[in-house]
mmCIF file of C-alpha atoms and ligand atoms in Angstrom:
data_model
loop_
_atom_site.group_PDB
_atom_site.id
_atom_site.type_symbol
_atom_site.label_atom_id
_atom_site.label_comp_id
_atom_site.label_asym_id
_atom_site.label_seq_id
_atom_site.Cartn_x
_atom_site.Cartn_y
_atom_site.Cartn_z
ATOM 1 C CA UNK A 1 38.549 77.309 37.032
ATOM 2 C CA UNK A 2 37.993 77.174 33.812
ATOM 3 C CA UNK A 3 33.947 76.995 32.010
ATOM 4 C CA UNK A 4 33.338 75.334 28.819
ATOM 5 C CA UNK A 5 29.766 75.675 27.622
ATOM 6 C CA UNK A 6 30.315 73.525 24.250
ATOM 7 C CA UNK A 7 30.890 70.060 24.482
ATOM 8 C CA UNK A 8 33.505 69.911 21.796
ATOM 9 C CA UNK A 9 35.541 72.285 23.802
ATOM 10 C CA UNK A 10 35.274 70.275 27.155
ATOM 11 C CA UNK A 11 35.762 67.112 24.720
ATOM 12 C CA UNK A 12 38.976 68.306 23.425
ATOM 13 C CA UNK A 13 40.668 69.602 26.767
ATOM 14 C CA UNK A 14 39.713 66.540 28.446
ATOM 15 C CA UNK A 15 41.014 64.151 25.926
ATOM 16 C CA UNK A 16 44.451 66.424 25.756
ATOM 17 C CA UNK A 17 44.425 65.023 29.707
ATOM 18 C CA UNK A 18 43.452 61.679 28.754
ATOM 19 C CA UNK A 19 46.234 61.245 26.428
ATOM 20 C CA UNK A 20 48.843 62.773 29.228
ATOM 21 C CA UNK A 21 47.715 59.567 31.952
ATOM 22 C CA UNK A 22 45.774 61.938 33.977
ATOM 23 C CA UNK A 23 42.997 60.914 35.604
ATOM 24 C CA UNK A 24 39.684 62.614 35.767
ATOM 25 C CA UNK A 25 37.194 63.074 38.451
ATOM 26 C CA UNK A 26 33.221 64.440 38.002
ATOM 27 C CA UNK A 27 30.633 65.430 40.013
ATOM 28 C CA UNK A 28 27.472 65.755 38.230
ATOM 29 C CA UNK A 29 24.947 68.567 39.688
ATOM 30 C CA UNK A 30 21.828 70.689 38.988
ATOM 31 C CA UNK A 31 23.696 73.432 40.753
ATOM 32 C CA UNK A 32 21.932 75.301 43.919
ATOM 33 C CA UNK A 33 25.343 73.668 45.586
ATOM 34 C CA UNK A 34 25.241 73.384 49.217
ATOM 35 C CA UNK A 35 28.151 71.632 51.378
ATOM 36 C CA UNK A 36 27.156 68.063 49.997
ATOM 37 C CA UNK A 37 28.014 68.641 46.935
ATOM 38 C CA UNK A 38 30.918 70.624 48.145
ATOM 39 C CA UNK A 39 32.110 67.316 49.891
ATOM 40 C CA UNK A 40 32.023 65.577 46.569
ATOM 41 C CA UNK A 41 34.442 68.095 44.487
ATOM 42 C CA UNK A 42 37.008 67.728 47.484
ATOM 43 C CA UNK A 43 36.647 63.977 47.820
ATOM 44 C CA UNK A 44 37.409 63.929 43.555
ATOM 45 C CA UNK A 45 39.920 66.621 44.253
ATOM 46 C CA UNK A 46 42.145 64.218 46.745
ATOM 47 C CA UNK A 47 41.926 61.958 44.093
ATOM 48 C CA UNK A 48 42.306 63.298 40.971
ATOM 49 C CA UNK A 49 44.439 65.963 39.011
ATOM 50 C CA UNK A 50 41.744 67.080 37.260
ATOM 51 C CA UNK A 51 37.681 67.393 38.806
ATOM 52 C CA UNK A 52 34.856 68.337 36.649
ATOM 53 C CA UNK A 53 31.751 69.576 38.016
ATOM 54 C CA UNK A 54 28.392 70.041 35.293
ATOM 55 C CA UNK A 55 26.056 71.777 36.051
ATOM 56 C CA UNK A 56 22.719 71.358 34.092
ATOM 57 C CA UNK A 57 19.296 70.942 35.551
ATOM 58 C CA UNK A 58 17.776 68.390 33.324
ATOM 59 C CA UNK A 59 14.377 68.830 32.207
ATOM 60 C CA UNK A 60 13.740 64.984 31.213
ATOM 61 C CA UNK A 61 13.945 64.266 35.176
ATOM 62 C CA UNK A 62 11.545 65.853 36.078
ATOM 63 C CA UNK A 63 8.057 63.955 35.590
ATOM 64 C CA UNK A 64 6.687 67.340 37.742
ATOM 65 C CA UNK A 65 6.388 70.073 35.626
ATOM 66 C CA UNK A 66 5.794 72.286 38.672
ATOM 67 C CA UNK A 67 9.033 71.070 40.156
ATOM 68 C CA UNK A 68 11.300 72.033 37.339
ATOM 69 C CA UNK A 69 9.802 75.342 37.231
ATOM 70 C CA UNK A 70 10.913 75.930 41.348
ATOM 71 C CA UNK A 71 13.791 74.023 40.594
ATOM 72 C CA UNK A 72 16.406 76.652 42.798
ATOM 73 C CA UNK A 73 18.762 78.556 40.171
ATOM 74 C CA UNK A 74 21.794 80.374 42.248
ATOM 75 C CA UNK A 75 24.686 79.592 39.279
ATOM 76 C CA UNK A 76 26.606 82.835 40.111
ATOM 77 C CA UNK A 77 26.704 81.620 43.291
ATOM 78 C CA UNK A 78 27.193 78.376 42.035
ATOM 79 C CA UNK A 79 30.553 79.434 40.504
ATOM 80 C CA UNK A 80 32.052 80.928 43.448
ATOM 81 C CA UNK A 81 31.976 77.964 44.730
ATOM 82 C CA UNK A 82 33.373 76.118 42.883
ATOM 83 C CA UNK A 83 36.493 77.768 41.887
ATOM 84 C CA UNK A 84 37.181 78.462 46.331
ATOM 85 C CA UNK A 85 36.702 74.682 46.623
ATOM 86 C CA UNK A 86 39.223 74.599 43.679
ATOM 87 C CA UNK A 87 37.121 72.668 40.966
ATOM 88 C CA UNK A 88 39.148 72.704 37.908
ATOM 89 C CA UNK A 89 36.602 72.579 35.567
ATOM 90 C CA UNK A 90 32.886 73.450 35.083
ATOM 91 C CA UNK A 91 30.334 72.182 32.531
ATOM 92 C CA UNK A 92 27.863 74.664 31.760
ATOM 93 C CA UNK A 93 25.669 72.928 28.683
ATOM 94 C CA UNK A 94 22.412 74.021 27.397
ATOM 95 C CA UNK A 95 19.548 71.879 26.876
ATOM 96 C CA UNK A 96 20.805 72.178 22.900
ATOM 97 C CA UNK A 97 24.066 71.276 23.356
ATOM 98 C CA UNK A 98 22.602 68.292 25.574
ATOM 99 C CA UNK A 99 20.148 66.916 23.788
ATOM 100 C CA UNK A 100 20.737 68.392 20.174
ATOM 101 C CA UNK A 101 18.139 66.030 18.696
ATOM 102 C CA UNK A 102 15.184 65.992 20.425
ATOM 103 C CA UNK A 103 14.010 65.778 24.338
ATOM 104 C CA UNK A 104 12.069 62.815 24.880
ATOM 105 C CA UNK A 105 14.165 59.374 25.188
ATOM 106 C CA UNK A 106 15.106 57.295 21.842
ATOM 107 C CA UNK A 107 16.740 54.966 24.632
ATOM 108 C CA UNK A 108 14.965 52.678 26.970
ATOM 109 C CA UNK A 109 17.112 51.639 29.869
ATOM 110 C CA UNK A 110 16.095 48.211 31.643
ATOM 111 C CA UNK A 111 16.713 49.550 34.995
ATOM 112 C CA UNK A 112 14.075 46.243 36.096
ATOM 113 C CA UNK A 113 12.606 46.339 39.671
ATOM 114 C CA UNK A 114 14.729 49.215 40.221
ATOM 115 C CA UNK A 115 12.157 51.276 38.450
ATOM 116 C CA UNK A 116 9.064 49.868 40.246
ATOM 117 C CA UNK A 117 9.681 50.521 43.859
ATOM 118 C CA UNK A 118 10.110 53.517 45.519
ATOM 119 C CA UNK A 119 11.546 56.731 43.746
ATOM 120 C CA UNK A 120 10.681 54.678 40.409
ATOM 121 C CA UNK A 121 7.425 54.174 41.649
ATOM 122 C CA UNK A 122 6.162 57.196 42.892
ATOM 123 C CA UNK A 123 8.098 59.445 39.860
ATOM 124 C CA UNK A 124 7.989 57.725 36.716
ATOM 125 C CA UNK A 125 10.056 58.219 34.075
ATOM 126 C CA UNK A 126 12.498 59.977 36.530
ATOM 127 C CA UNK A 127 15.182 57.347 36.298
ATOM 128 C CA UNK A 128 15.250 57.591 32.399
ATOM 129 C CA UNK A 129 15.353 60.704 32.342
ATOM 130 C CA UNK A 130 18.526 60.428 34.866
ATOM 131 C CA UNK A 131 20.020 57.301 32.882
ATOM 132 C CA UNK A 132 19.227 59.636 30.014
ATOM 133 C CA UNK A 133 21.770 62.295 31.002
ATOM 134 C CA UNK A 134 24.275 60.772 32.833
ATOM 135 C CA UNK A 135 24.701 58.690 29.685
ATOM 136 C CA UNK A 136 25.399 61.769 27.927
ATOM 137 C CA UNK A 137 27.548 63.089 30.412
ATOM 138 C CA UNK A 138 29.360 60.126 30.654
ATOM 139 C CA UNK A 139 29.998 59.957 26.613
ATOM 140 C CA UNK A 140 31.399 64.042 26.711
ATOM 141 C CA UNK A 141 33.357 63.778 30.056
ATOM 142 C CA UNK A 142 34.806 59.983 30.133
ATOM 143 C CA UNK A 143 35.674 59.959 33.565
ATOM 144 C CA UNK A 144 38.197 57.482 36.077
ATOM 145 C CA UNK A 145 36.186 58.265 38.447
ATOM 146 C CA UNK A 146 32.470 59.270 38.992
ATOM 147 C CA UNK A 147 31.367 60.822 42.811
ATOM 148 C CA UNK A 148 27.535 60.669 43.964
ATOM 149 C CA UNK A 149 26.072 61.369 47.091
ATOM 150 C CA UNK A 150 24.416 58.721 48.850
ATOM 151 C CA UNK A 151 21.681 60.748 49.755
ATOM 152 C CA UNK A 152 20.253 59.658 46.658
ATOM 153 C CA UNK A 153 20.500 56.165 47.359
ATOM 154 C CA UNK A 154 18.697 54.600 44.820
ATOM 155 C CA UNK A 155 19.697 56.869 41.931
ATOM 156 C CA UNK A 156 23.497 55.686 43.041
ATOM 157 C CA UNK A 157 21.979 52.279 42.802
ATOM 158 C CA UNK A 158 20.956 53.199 39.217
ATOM 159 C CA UNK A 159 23.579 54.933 37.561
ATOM 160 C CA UNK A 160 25.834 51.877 38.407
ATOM 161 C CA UNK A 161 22.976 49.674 36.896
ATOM 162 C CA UNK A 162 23.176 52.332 33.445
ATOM 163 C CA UNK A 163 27.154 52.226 33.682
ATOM 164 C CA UNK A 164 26.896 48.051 33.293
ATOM 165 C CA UNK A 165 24.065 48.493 30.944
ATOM 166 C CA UNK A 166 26.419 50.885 28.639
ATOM 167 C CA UNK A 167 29.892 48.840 29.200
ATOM 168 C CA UNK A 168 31.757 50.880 31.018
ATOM 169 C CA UNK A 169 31.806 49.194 34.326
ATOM 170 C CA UNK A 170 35.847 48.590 33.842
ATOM 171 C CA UNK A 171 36.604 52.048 32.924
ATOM 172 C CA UNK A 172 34.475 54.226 35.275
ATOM 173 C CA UNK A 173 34.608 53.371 39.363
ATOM 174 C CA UNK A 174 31.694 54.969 40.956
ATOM 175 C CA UNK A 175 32.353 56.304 44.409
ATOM 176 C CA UNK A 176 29.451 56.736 46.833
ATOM 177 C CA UNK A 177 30.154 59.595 50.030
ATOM 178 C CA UNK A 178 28.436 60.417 52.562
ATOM 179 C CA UNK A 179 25.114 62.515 53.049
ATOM 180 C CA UNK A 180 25.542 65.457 54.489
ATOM 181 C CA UNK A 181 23.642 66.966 57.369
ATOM 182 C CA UNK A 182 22.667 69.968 59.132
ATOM 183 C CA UNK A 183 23.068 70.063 62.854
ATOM 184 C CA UNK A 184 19.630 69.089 63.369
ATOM 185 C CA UNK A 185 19.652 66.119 61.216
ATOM 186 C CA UNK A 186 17.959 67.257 58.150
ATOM 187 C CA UNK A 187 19.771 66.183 55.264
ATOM 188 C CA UNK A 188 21.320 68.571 52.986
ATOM 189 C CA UNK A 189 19.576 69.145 49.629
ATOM 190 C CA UNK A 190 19.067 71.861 47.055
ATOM 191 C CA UNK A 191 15.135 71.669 47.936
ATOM 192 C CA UNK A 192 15.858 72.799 51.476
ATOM 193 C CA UNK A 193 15.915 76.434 50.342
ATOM 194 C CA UNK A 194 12.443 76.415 49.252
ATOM 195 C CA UNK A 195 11.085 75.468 52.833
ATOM 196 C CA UNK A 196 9.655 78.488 55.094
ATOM 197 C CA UNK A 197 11.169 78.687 58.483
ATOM 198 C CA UNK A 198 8.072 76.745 59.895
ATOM 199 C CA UNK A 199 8.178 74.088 57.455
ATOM 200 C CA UNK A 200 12.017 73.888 57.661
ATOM 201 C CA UNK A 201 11.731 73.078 61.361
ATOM 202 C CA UNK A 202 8.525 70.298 60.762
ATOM 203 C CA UNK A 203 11.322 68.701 57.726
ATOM 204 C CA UNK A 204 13.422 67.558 61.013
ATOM 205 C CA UNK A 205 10.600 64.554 61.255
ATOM 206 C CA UNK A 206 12.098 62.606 58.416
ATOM 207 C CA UNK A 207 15.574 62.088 60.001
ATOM 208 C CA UNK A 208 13.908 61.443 63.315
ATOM 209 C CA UNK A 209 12.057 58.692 62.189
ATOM 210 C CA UNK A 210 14.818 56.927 59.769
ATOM 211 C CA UNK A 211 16.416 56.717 62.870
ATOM 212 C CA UNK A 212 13.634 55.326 65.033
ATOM 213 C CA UNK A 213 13.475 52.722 62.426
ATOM 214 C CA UNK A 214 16.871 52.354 63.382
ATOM 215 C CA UNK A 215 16.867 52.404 66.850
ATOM 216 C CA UNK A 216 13.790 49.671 66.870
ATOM 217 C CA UNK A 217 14.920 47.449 64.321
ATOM 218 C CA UNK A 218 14.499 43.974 65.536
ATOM 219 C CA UNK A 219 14.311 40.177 63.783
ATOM 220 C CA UNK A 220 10.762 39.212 62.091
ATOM 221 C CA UNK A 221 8.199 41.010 61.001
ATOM 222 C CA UNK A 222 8.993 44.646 60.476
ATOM 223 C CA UNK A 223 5.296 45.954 59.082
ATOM 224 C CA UNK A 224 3.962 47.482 62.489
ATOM 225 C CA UNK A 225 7.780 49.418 63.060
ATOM 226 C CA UNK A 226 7.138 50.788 59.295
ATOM 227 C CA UNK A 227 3.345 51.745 60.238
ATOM 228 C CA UNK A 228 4.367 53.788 63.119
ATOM 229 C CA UNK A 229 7.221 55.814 61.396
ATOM 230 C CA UNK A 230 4.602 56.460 58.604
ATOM 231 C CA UNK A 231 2.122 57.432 60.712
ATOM 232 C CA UNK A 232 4.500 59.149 63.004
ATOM 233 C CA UNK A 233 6.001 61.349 59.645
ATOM 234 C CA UNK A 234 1.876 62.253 58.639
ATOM 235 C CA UNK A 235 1.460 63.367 62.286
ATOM 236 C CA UNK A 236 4.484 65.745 61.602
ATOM 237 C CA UNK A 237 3.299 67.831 58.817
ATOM 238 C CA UNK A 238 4.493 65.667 55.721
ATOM 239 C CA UNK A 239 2.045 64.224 53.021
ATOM 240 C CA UNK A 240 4.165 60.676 52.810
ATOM 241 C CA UNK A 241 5.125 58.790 49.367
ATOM 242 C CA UNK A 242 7.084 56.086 51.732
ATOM 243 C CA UNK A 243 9.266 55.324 54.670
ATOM 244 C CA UNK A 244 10.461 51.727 53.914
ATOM 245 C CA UNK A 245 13.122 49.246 54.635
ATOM 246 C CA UNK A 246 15.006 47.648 52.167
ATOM 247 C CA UNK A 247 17.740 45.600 51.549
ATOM 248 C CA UNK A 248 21.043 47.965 51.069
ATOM 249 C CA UNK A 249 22.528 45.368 47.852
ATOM 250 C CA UNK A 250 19.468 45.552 46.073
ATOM 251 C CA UNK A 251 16.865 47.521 47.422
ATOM 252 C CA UNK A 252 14.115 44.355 47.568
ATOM 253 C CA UNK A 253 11.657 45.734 50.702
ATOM 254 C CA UNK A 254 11.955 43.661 53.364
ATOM 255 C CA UNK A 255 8.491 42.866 55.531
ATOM 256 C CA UNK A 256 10.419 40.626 57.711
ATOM 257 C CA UNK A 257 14.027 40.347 58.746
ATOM 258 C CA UNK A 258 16.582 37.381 59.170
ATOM 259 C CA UNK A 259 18.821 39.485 61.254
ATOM 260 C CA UNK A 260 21.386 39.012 58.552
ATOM 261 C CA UNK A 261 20.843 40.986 55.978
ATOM 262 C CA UNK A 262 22.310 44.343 55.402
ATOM 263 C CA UNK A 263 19.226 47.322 55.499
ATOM 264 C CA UNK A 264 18.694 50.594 54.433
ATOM 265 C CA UNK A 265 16.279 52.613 55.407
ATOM 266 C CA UNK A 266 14.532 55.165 53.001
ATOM 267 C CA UNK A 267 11.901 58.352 53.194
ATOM 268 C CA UNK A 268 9.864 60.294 50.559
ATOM 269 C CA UNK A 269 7.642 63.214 51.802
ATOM 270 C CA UNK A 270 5.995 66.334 50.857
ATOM 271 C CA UNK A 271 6.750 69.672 53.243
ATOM 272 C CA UNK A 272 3.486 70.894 51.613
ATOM 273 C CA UNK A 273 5.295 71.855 47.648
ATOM 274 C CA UNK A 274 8.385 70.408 48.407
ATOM 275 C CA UNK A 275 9.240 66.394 48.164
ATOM 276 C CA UNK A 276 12.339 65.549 50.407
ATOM 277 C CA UNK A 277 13.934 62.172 50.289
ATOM 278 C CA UNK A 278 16.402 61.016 52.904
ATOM 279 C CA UNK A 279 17.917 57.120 53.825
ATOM 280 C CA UNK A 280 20.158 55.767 56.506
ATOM 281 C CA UNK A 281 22.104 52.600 56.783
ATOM 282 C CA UNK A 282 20.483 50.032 59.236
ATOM 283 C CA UNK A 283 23.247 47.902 60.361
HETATM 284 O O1 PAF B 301 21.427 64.045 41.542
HETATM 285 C C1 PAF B 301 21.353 64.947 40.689
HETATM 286 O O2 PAF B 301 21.608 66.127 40.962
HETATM 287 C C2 PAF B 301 20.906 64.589 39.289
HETATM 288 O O3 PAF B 301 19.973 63.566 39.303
HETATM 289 C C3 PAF B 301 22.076 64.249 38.330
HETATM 290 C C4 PAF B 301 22.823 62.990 38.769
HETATM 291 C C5 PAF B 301 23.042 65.424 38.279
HETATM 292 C C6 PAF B 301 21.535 64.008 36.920
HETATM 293 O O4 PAF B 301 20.853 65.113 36.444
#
């Protein structure tokens, strides 16, 4: 595996591939890799020649300073990894070489109701920050295709909005896997580590109740179903932003259901410090 920690470099190689027809696959990560993103590389792998993992925890995400600060850092680790999974390449930028002008966003991105309801709601300025870097990303790597998790359902929902807003829907095909879980449900994440064994056991509750939503999902109104998985989540240790039910297309909450529409189902909760999110499909 080979690490480029200058843009121009990475630049360069890549378009030397470019030129040759090959196409490229990235991953884009804050590092503290666990098995999800390890699912990603190997899904770009089987598709591409040539898979590019970045690694670069992006301070404009984060509208908790606190958070950044415990943000996991493993990137030894990290690289490992990578080159046994057999990543090809690995972006290792600093915040310079990122954002060599200044930090705070010259760009505002019309992400619309995407940025009002949940994550946008409860973190603002987290999805520019996102649209922000992935931009960047996007202009230094230039990939066929791009590989998120869905765990972060609506953050897939607006990178594709950002890829349409730049003009590169036609060149770049997004491709959406699947979230990875431990055996007890809990979906992987980077924040896991930072749970204590007690807490990591109580962070169980959030998968247990997506799926109660989606074991009781019936036509009509859907309020009192939402209630009780709320409630049910407070009861089990977490300080809840939401546990709501939306429409999977476009992420409008729905209070009451034609039995038609396609659902998602989405959580946001604080094990005491740390916020986990976690979704499942409905139907
Ligand atoms: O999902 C993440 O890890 C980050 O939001 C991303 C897409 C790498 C941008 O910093």
């Amino acid at each position: 595996m080979i690490i480029f920690k200058k843009t121009r470099d990475l630049h360069k190689w890549l378009e030397a591939q470019r030129l040759a027809g090959i196409s490229i696959g990235f991953v884009p990560t804050m590092g503290a890799l666990h098995t999800g993103h390890l699912s990603l590389i190997e899904s770009s792998i089987k598709a591409n020649p040539v898979t590019v993992c970045s690694i670069f925890v992006n301070p404009t995400q984060f509208n908790d300073p606190k958070d950044f600060e415990k943000y996991p850092i493993t990137i030894e680790k990290d690289i490992e990894l990578l080159a046994n999974a057999g990543c090809d390449i690995l972006f290792l930028p600093s915040v310079k070489e990122i954002y060599p002008d200044e930090l705070s966003p010259s760009l505002k991105y019309d992400l619309g109701y995407l940025e009002r309801i949940l994550e946008g709601k409860f973190r603002p300025g987290h999805f520019q920050g996102v649209c922000m870097v992935v931009h960047r990303l996007l202009e230094i790597v230039m990939p066929d295709n791009f590989y998120l998790g869905q765990k972060d359902y609506q953050q897939c929902m607006v990178i594709k909005k950002l890829i349409a807003l730049i003009g590169l829907s036609n060149a770049i095909l997004v491709n959406i896997c699947p979230t990875l879980r431990e055996p007890d449900g809990l979906a992987m994440s980077s924040r896991n580590v930072r749970l204590n064994e007690d807490e990591r056991i109580k962070a169980t509750a959030i998968f247990r109740n997506l799926s109660f939503i989606k074991e009781n999902l019936t036509t009509g109104d859907l309020k009192g179903l939402k209630e009780t998985a709320f409630r049910n989540l407070s009861e089990a240790g977490f300080n809840v932003d939401y546990i709501e039910i939306a429409d999977a297309n476009d992420l409008s909450i729905i209070d009451d259901w034609d039995g038609q529409k396609k659902l998602v189902a989405l959580a946001a909760a604080f094990m005491t410090e740390v916020r986990l999110i976690d979704n499942i499909l409905l139907n």
